[in-house]
């Protein structure tokens, strides 16, 4: 068996960046601190049971909190929530103010639900899989809401935030 040459990580990142994604903030409460992290590696998995997955960097502060809490929420951001996304994308999020002062409320599992999200999904961890420098966390959706059905989503493409264009 021959091994293939290693893939250039920068080229991979640039190429996968051409796949447009929505922007979310994954939130968790580990019993001590509420935390959030911006994530676009979120995917619907199944309708029976209702499952979704998130990929979480092992180096993220939220990784350990998620392992302890065993529940989380995925908050789908609107185009008007870029500042919120930027805040939770920083690894140095303010520890002094819960959730950086962003308005939120606890969901049924305790995971923070962000005010103003287009939609949110509250999940219990259903499976935890290795994924290189990330963990693939499959969550069973236990509650959800479509808060702003006509809201425009915040998108990410080619390393920049985007908005929806004209329908094709």
mmCIF file with all atom_site columns, C-alpha atoms in Angstrom:
data_model
loop_
_atom_site.group_PDB
_atom_site.id
_atom_site.type_symbol
_atom_site.label_atom_id
_atom_site.label_alt_id
_atom_site.label_comp_id
_atom_site.label_asym_id
_atom_site.label_entity_id
_atom_site.label_seq_id
_atom_site.pdbx_PDB_ins_code
_atom_site.Cartn_x
_atom_site.Cartn_y
_atom_site.Cartn_z
_atom_site.occupancy
_atom_site.B_iso_or_equiv
_atom_site.pdbx_formal_charge
_atom_site.auth_seq_id
_atom_site.auth_comp_id
_atom_site.auth_asym_id
_atom_site.auth_atom_id
_atom_site.pdbx_PDB_model_num
ATOM 1   C CA . UNK A 1 1   ? 0.000   0.000  0.000  1.00 0.00 ? 1   UNK A CA 1
ATOM 2   C CA . UNK A 1 2   ? 1.415   3.373  -0.974 1.00 0.00 ? 2   UNK A CA 1
ATOM 3   C CA . UNK A 1 3   ? 0.749   6.445  1.049  1.00 0.00 ? 3   UNK A CA 1
ATOM 4   C CA . UNK A 1 4   ? -0.441  9.579  -0.649 1.00 0.00 ? 4   UNK A CA 1
ATOM 5   C CA . UNK A 1 5   ? 1.397   12.865 -0.186 1.00 0.00 ? 5   UNK A CA 1
ATOM 6   C CA . UNK A 1 6   ? 0.090   15.062 2.621  1.00 0.00 ? 6   UNK A CA 1
ATOM 7   C CA . UNK A 1 7   ? -2.603  17.539 1.703  1.00 0.00 ? 7   UNK A CA 1
ATOM 8   C CA . UNK A 1 8   ? -1.628  21.186 2.007  1.00 0.00 ? 8   UNK A CA 1
ATOM 9   C CA . UNK A 1 9   ? -3.623  22.440 5.027  1.00 0.00 ? 9   UNK A CA 1
ATOM 10  C CA . UNK A 1 10  ? -3.830  26.041 3.749  1.00 0.00 ? 10  UNK A CA 1
ATOM 11  C CA . UNK A 1 11  ? -5.095  24.914 0.341  1.00 0.00 ? 11  UNK A CA 1
ATOM 12  C CA . UNK A 1 12  ? -7.624  22.632 2.037  1.00 0.00 ? 12  UNK A CA 1
ATOM 13  C CA . UNK A 1 13  ? -8.851  25.505 4.207  1.00 0.00 ? 13  UNK A CA 1
ATOM 14  C CA . UNK A 1 14  ? -9.138  27.829 1.190  1.00 0.00 ? 14  UNK A CA 1
ATOM 15  C CA . UNK A 1 15  ? -10.974 25.226 -0.884 1.00 0.00 ? 15  UNK A CA 1
ATOM 16  C CA . UNK A 1 16  ? -13.411 24.139 1.863  1.00 0.00 ? 16  UNK A CA 1
ATOM 17  C CA . UNK A 1 17  ? -14.038 27.837 2.512  1.00 0.00 ? 17  UNK A CA 1
ATOM 18  C CA . UNK A 1 18  ? -15.806 27.945 -0.845 1.00 0.00 ? 18  UNK A CA 1
ATOM 19  C CA . UNK A 1 19  ? -18.580 25.876 0.750  1.00 0.00 ? 19  UNK A CA 1
ATOM 20  C CA . UNK A 1 20  ? -20.980 28.512 2.059  1.00 0.00 ? 20  UNK A CA 1
ATOM 21  C CA . UNK A 1 21  ? -22.328 27.863 5.549  1.00 0.00 ? 21  UNK A CA 1
ATOM 22  C CA . UNK A 1 22  ? -24.647 29.427 8.046  1.00 0.00 ? 22  UNK A CA 1
ATOM 23  C CA . UNK A 1 23  ? -23.226 30.877 11.243 1.00 0.00 ? 23  UNK A CA 1
ATOM 24  C CA . UNK A 1 24  ? -24.253 29.671 14.700 1.00 0.00 ? 24  UNK A CA 1
ATOM 25  C CA . UNK A 1 25  ? -23.213 30.111 18.294 1.00 0.00 ? 25  UNK A CA 1
ATOM 26  C CA . UNK A 1 26  ? -23.060 26.831 20.188 1.00 0.00 ? 26  UNK A CA 1
ATOM 27  C CA . UNK A 1 27  ? -23.746 27.438 23.874 1.00 0.00 ? 27  UNK A CA 1
ATOM 28  C CA . UNK A 1 28  ? -23.257 25.272 26.936 1.00 0.00 ? 28  UNK A CA 1
ATOM 29  C CA . UNK A 1 29  ? -23.543 25.566 30.704 1.00 0.00 ? 29  UNK A CA 1
ATOM 30  C CA . UNK A 1 30  ? -21.291 23.173 32.619 1.00 0.00 ? 30  UNK A CA 1
ATOM 31  C CA . UNK A 1 31  ? -22.814 23.986 36.010 1.00 0.00 ? 31  UNK A CA 1
ATOM 32  C CA . UNK A 1 32  ? -20.232 26.672 36.674 1.00 0.00 ? 32  UNK A CA 1
ATOM 33  C CA . UNK A 1 33  ? -19.982 28.930 33.611 1.00 0.00 ? 33  UNK A CA 1
ATOM 34  C CA . UNK A 1 34  ? -22.164 29.540 30.585 1.00 0.00 ? 34  UNK A CA 1
ATOM 35  C CA . UNK A 1 35  ? -20.030 29.537 27.438 1.00 0.00 ? 35  UNK A CA 1
ATOM 36  C CA . UNK A 1 36  ? -20.476 30.058 23.745 1.00 0.00 ? 36  UNK A CA 1
ATOM 37  C CA . UNK A 1 37  ? -18.457 29.595 20.592 1.00 0.00 ? 37  UNK A CA 1
ATOM 38  C CA . UNK A 1 38  ? -19.097 30.589 17.009 1.00 0.00 ? 38  UNK A CA 1
ATOM 39  C CA . UNK A 1 39  ? -19.436 27.526 14.779 1.00 0.00 ? 39  UNK A CA 1
ATOM 40  C CA . UNK A 1 40  ? -20.248 26.877 11.162 1.00 0.00 ? 40  UNK A CA 1
ATOM 41  C CA . UNK A 1 41  ? -19.492 23.136 11.279 1.00 0.00 ? 41  UNK A CA 1
ATOM 42  C CA . UNK A 1 42  ? -23.107 22.261 12.097 1.00 0.00 ? 42  UNK A CA 1
ATOM 43  C CA . UNK A 1 43  ? -25.119 19.688 10.146 1.00 0.00 ? 43  UNK A CA 1
ATOM 44  C CA . UNK A 1 44  ? -28.500 18.043 10.295 1.00 0.00 ? 44  UNK A CA 1
ATOM 45  C CA . UNK A 1 45  ? -28.012 14.280 10.669 1.00 0.00 ? 45  UNK A CA 1
ATOM 46  C CA . UNK A 1 46  ? -31.346 12.480 11.116 1.00 0.00 ? 46  UNK A CA 1
ATOM 47  C CA . UNK A 1 47  ? -35.092 12.938 11.464 1.00 0.00 ? 47  UNK A CA 1
ATOM 48  C CA . UNK A 1 48  ? -35.712 9.714  13.415 1.00 0.00 ? 48  UNK A CA 1
ATOM 49  C CA . UNK A 1 49  ? -34.382 10.378 15.979 1.00 0.00 ? 49  UNK A CA 1
ATOM 50  C CA . UNK A 1 50  ? -33.901 14.114 15.352 1.00 0.00 ? 50  UNK A CA 1
ATOM 51  C CA . UNK A 1 51  ? -30.123 14.576 15.433 1.00 0.00 ? 51  UNK A CA 1
ATOM 52  C CA . UNK A 1 52  ? -27.644 17.259 14.478 1.00 0.00 ? 52  UNK A CA 1
ATOM 53  C CA . UNK A 1 53  ? -23.896 17.453 14.814 1.00 0.00 ? 53  UNK A CA 1
ATOM 54  C CA . UNK A 1 54  ? -21.366 20.091 15.689 1.00 0.00 ? 54  UNK A CA 1
ATOM 55  C CA . UNK A 1 55  ? -17.612 19.869 15.349 1.00 0.00 ? 55  UNK A CA 1
ATOM 56  C CA . UNK A 1 56  ? -15.730 21.369 18.292 1.00 0.00 ? 56  UNK A CA 1
ATOM 57  C CA . UNK A 1 57  ? -11.991 22.051 18.350 1.00 0.00 ? 57  UNK A CA 1
ATOM 58  C CA . UNK A 1 58  ? -10.327 20.163 21.171 1.00 0.00 ? 58  UNK A CA 1
ATOM 59  C CA . UNK A 1 59  ? -8.485  23.398 22.012 1.00 0.00 ? 59  UNK A CA 1
ATOM 60  C CA . UNK A 1 60  ? -11.735 25.369 22.494 1.00 0.00 ? 60  UNK A CA 1
ATOM 61  C CA . UNK A 1 61  ? -12.734 26.328 26.028 1.00 0.00 ? 61  UNK A CA 1
ATOM 62  C CA . UNK A 1 62  ? -16.223 25.046 25.286 1.00 0.00 ? 62  UNK A CA 1
ATOM 63  C CA . UNK A 1 63  ? -14.884 21.548 24.499 1.00 0.00 ? 63  UNK A CA 1
ATOM 64  C CA . UNK A 1 64  ? -14.327 20.588 28.133 1.00 0.00 ? 64  UNK A CA 1
ATOM 65  C CA . UNK A 1 65  ? -17.528 22.349 29.242 1.00 0.00 ? 65  UNK A CA 1
ATOM 66  C CA . UNK A 1 66  ? -19.507 20.376 26.670 1.00 0.00 ? 66  UNK A CA 1
ATOM 67  C CA . UNK A 1 67  ? -17.981 17.111 27.861 1.00 0.00 ? 67  UNK A CA 1
ATOM 68  C CA . UNK A 1 68  ? -19.105 17.924 31.413 1.00 0.00 ? 68  UNK A CA 1
ATOM 69  C CA . UNK A 1 69  ? -22.565 19.332 30.593 1.00 0.00 ? 69  UNK A CA 1
ATOM 70  C CA . UNK A 1 70  ? -23.554 16.654 28.052 1.00 0.00 ? 70  UNK A CA 1
ATOM 71  C CA . UNK A 1 71  ? -26.033 19.154 26.571 1.00 0.00 ? 71  UNK A CA 1
ATOM 72  C CA . UNK A 1 72  ? -25.805 22.232 24.368 1.00 0.00 ? 72  UNK A CA 1
ATOM 73  C CA . UNK A 1 73  ? -27.780 24.657 22.235 1.00 0.00 ? 73  UNK A CA 1
ATOM 74  C CA . UNK A 1 74  ? -27.190 25.714 18.646 1.00 0.00 ? 74  UNK A CA 1
ATOM 75  C CA . UNK A 1 75  ? -28.298 29.311 18.044 1.00 0.00 ? 75  UNK A CA 1
ATOM 76  C CA . UNK A 1 76  ? -28.713 30.197 14.340 1.00 0.00 ? 76  UNK A CA 1
ATOM 77  C CA . UNK A 1 77  ? -27.593 33.790 13.767 1.00 0.00 ? 77  UNK A CA 1
ATOM 78  C CA . UNK A 1 78  ? -29.236 36.415 11.614 1.00 0.00 ? 78  UNK A CA 1
ATOM 79  C CA . UNK A 1 79  ? -27.426 38.796 9.267  1.00 0.00 ? 79  UNK A CA 1
ATOM 80  C CA . UNK A 1 80  ? -27.878 41.500 11.923 1.00 0.00 ? 80  UNK A CA 1
ATOM 81  C CA . UNK A 1 81  ? -25.873 39.490 14.501 1.00 0.00 ? 81  UNK A CA 1
ATOM 82  C CA . UNK A 1 82  ? -22.351 39.694 13.086 1.00 0.00 ? 82  UNK A CA 1
ATOM 83  C CA . UNK A 1 83  ? -21.040 41.437 16.230 1.00 0.00 ? 83  UNK A CA 1
ATOM 84  C CA . UNK A 1 84  ? -22.325 38.545 18.347 1.00 0.00 ? 84  UNK A CA 1
ATOM 85  C CA . UNK A 1 85  ? -20.590 36.056 16.042 1.00 0.00 ? 85  UNK A CA 1
ATOM 86  C CA . UNK A 1 86  ? -17.336 38.003 16.234 1.00 0.00 ? 86  UNK A CA 1
ATOM 87  C CA . UNK A 1 87  ? -17.495 38.070 20.035 1.00 0.00 ? 87  UNK A CA 1
ATOM 88  C CA . UNK A 1 88  ? -17.931 34.308 20.395 1.00 0.00 ? 88  UNK A CA 1
ATOM 89  C CA . UNK A 1 89  ? -15.315 33.601 17.705 1.00 0.00 ? 89  UNK A CA 1
ATOM 90  C CA . UNK A 1 90  ? -12.631 35.072 19.993 1.00 0.00 ? 90  UNK A CA 1
ATOM 91  C CA . UNK A 1 91  ? -10.990 32.565 22.301 1.00 0.00 ? 91  UNK A CA 1
ATOM 92  C CA . UNK A 1 92  ? -10.524 35.303 24.890 1.00 0.00 ? 92  UNK A CA 1
ATOM 93  C CA . UNK A 1 93  ? -14.245 35.811 25.535 1.00 0.00 ? 93  UNK A CA 1
ATOM 94  C CA . UNK A 1 94  ? -14.906 37.836 28.686 1.00 0.00 ? 94  UNK A CA 1
ATOM 95  C CA . UNK A 1 95  ? -15.028 35.505 31.714 1.00 0.00 ? 95  UNK A CA 1
ATOM 96  C CA . UNK A 1 96  ? -16.240 38.276 34.029 1.00 0.00 ? 96  UNK A CA 1
ATOM 97  C CA . UNK A 1 97  ? -19.613 38.793 32.366 1.00 0.00 ? 97  UNK A CA 1
ATOM 98  C CA . UNK A 1 98  ? -21.707 35.672 31.706 1.00 0.00 ? 98  UNK A CA 1
ATOM 99  C CA . UNK A 1 99  ? -21.968 35.218 27.932 1.00 0.00 ? 99  UNK A CA 1
ATOM 100 C CA . UNK A 1 100 ? -20.232 38.578 27.444 1.00 0.00 ? 100 UNK A CA 1
ATOM 101 C CA . UNK A 1 101 ? -23.371 40.357 28.522 1.00 0.00 ? 101 UNK A CA 1
ATOM 102 C CA . UNK A 1 102 ? -25.300 39.170 25.463 1.00 0.00 ? 102 UNK A CA 1
ATOM 103 C CA . UNK A 1 103 ? -28.991 38.717 26.347 1.00 0.00 ? 103 UNK A CA 1
ATOM 104 C CA . UNK A 1 104 ? -29.841 35.056 26.878 1.00 0.00 ? 104 UNK A CA 1
ATOM 105 C CA . UNK A 1 105 ? -31.966 32.719 28.964 1.00 0.00 ? 105 UNK A CA 1
ATOM 106 C CA . UNK A 1 106 ? -31.406 29.140 30.101 1.00 0.00 ? 106 UNK A CA 1
ATOM 107 C CA . UNK A 1 107 ? -33.106 26.423 28.090 1.00 0.00 ? 107 UNK A CA 1
ATOM 108 C CA . UNK A 1 108 ? -34.548 23.294 29.671 1.00 0.00 ? 108 UNK A CA 1
ATOM 109 C CA . UNK A 1 109 ? -31.111 21.630 29.812 1.00 0.00 ? 109 UNK A CA 1
ATOM 110 C CA . UNK A 1 110 ? -29.495 24.807 31.140 1.00 0.00 ? 110 UNK A CA 1
ATOM 111 C CA . UNK A 1 111 ? -27.785 25.628 27.847 1.00 0.00 ? 111 UNK A CA 1
ATOM 112 C CA . UNK A 1 112 ? -28.052 29.355 27.080 1.00 0.00 ? 112 UNK A CA 1
ATOM 113 C CA . UNK A 1 113 ? -30.534 30.397 24.383 1.00 0.00 ? 113 UNK A CA 1
ATOM 114 C CA . UNK A 1 114 ? -29.442 33.666 22.758 1.00 0.00 ? 114 UNK A CA 1
ATOM 115 C CA . UNK A 1 115 ? -32.029 36.393 22.391 1.00 0.00 ? 115 UNK A CA 1
ATOM 116 C CA . UNK A 1 116 ? -32.665 37.352 18.779 1.00 0.00 ? 116 UNK A CA 1
ATOM 117 C CA . UNK A 1 117 ? -31.430 34.122 17.157 1.00 0.00 ? 117 UNK A CA 1
ATOM 118 C CA . UNK A 1 118 ? -33.338 33.144 14.001 1.00 0.00 ? 118 UNK A CA 1
ATOM 119 C CA . UNK A 1 119 ? -33.818 29.653 15.422 1.00 0.00 ? 119 UNK A CA 1
ATOM 120 C CA . UNK A 1 120 ? -32.362 27.517 18.172 1.00 0.00 ? 120 UNK A CA 1
ATOM 121 C CA . UNK A 1 121 ? -31.979 23.811 18.878 1.00 0.00 ? 121 UNK A CA 1
ATOM 122 C CA . UNK A 1 122 ? -31.419 22.464 22.367 1.00 0.00 ? 122 UNK A CA 1
ATOM 123 C CA . UNK A 1 123 ? -29.677 19.091 22.394 1.00 0.00 ? 123 UNK A CA 1
ATOM 124 C CA . UNK A 1 124 ? -28.489 16.328 24.688 1.00 0.00 ? 124 UNK A CA 1
ATOM 125 C CA . UNK A 1 125 ? -25.250 14.645 23.639 1.00 0.00 ? 125 UNK A CA 1
ATOM 126 C CA . UNK A 1 126 ? -26.195 11.450 21.791 1.00 0.00 ? 126 UNK A CA 1
ATOM 127 C CA . UNK A 1 127 ? -22.712 10.452 20.610 1.00 0.00 ? 127 UNK A CA 1
ATOM 128 C CA . UNK A 1 128 ? -19.156 11.770 20.816 1.00 0.00 ? 128 UNK A CA 1
ATOM 129 C CA . UNK A 1 129 ? -16.736 10.800 18.035 1.00 0.00 ? 129 UNK A CA 1
ATOM 130 C CA . UNK A 1 130 ? -13.068 11.549 17.347 1.00 0.00 ? 130 UNK A CA 1
ATOM 131 C CA . UNK A 1 131 ? -12.387 13.873 14.430 1.00 0.00 ? 131 UNK A CA 1
ATOM 132 C CA . UNK A 1 132 ? -8.676  14.690 14.329 1.00 0.00 ? 132 UNK A CA 1
ATOM 133 C CA . UNK A 1 133 ? -8.108  17.961 16.179 1.00 0.00 ? 133 UNK A CA 1
ATOM 134 C CA . UNK A 1 134 ? -11.891 18.250 16.688 1.00 0.00 ? 134 UNK A CA 1
ATOM 135 C CA . UNK A 1 135 ? -14.586 16.209 18.367 1.00 0.00 ? 135 UNK A CA 1
ATOM 136 C CA . UNK A 1 136 ? -17.734 15.396 16.413 1.00 0.00 ? 136 UNK A CA 1
ATOM 137 C CA . UNK A 1 137 ? -20.592 15.860 18.844 1.00 0.00 ? 137 UNK A CA 1
ATOM 138 C CA . UNK A 1 138 ? -23.929 14.406 17.779 1.00 0.00 ? 138 UNK A CA 1
ATOM 139 C CA . UNK A 1 139 ? -26.838 15.879 19.679 1.00 0.00 ? 139 UNK A CA 1
ATOM 140 C CA . UNK A 1 140 ? -30.406 14.668 19.974 1.00 0.00 ? 140 UNK A CA 1
ATOM 141 C CA . UNK A 1 141 ? -32.690 17.673 19.632 1.00 0.00 ? 141 UNK A CA 1
ATOM 142 C CA . UNK A 1 142 ? -34.929 17.896 22.711 1.00 0.00 ? 142 UNK A CA 1
ATOM 143 C CA . UNK A 1 143 ? -36.407 21.341 22.047 1.00 0.00 ? 143 UNK A CA 1
ATOM 144 C CA . UNK A 1 144 ? -36.302 23.954 19.310 1.00 0.00 ? 144 UNK A CA 1
ATOM 145 C CA . UNK A 1 145 ? -37.910 27.153 18.131 1.00 0.00 ? 145 UNK A CA 1
ATOM 146 C CA . UNK A 1 146 ? -38.104 29.146 14.929 1.00 0.00 ? 146 UNK A CA 1
ATOM 147 C CA . UNK A 1 147 ? -38.019 32.631 16.464 1.00 0.00 ? 147 UNK A CA 1
ATOM 148 C CA . UNK A 1 148 ? -37.596 34.793 13.348 1.00 0.00 ? 148 UNK A CA 1
ATOM 149 C CA . UNK A 1 149 ? -38.915 32.817 10.364 1.00 0.00 ? 149 UNK A CA 1
ATOM 150 C CA . UNK A 1 150 ? -38.469 35.721 7.949  1.00 0.00 ? 150 UNK A CA 1
ATOM 151 C CA . UNK A 1 151 ? -35.042 36.773 9.245  1.00 0.00 ? 151 UNK A CA 1
ATOM 152 C CA . UNK A 1 152 ? -32.079 36.788 6.882  1.00 0.00 ? 152 UNK A CA 1
ATOM 153 C CA . UNK A 1 153 ? -29.286 34.368 7.922  1.00 0.00 ? 153 UNK A CA 1
ATOM 154 C CA . UNK A 1 154 ? -25.693 35.318 8.572  1.00 0.00 ? 154 UNK A CA 1
ATOM 155 C CA . UNK A 1 155 ? -23.527 33.366 6.116  1.00 0.00 ? 155 UNK A CA 1
ATOM 156 C CA . UNK A 1 156 ? -19.809 32.621 5.885  1.00 0.00 ? 156 UNK A CA 1
ATOM 157 C CA . UNK A 1 157 ? -18.013 32.067 2.573  1.00 0.00 ? 157 UNK A CA 1
ATOM 158 C CA . UNK A 1 158 ? -14.386 32.398 1.451  1.00 0.00 ? 158 UNK A CA 1
ATOM 159 C CA . UNK A 1 159 ? -13.262 33.742 4.824  1.00 0.00 ? 159 UNK A CA 1
ATOM 160 C CA . UNK A 1 160 ? -15.868 36.507 5.051  1.00 0.00 ? 160 UNK A CA 1
ATOM 161 C CA . UNK A 1 161 ? -19.383 37.090 6.304  1.00 0.00 ? 161 UNK A CA 1
ATOM 162 C CA . UNK A 1 162 ? -22.022 37.250 3.576  1.00 0.00 ? 162 UNK A CA 1
ATOM 163 C CA . UNK A 1 163 ? -25.735 37.819 3.045  1.00 0.00 ? 163 UNK A CA 1
ATOM 164 C CA . UNK A 1 164 ? -28.184 35.949 0.881  1.00 0.00 ? 164 UNK A CA 1
ATOM 165 C CA . UNK A 1 165 ? -28.331 37.117 -2.704 1.00 0.00 ? 165 UNK A CA 1
ATOM 166 C CA . UNK A 1 166 ? -31.182 37.053 -5.156 1.00 0.00 ? 166 UNK A CA 1
ATOM 167 C CA . UNK A 1 167 ? -33.050 33.742 -5.540 1.00 0.00 ? 167 UNK A CA 1
ATOM 168 C CA . UNK A 1 168 ? -32.018 31.740 -8.610 1.00 0.00 ? 168 UNK A CA 1
#
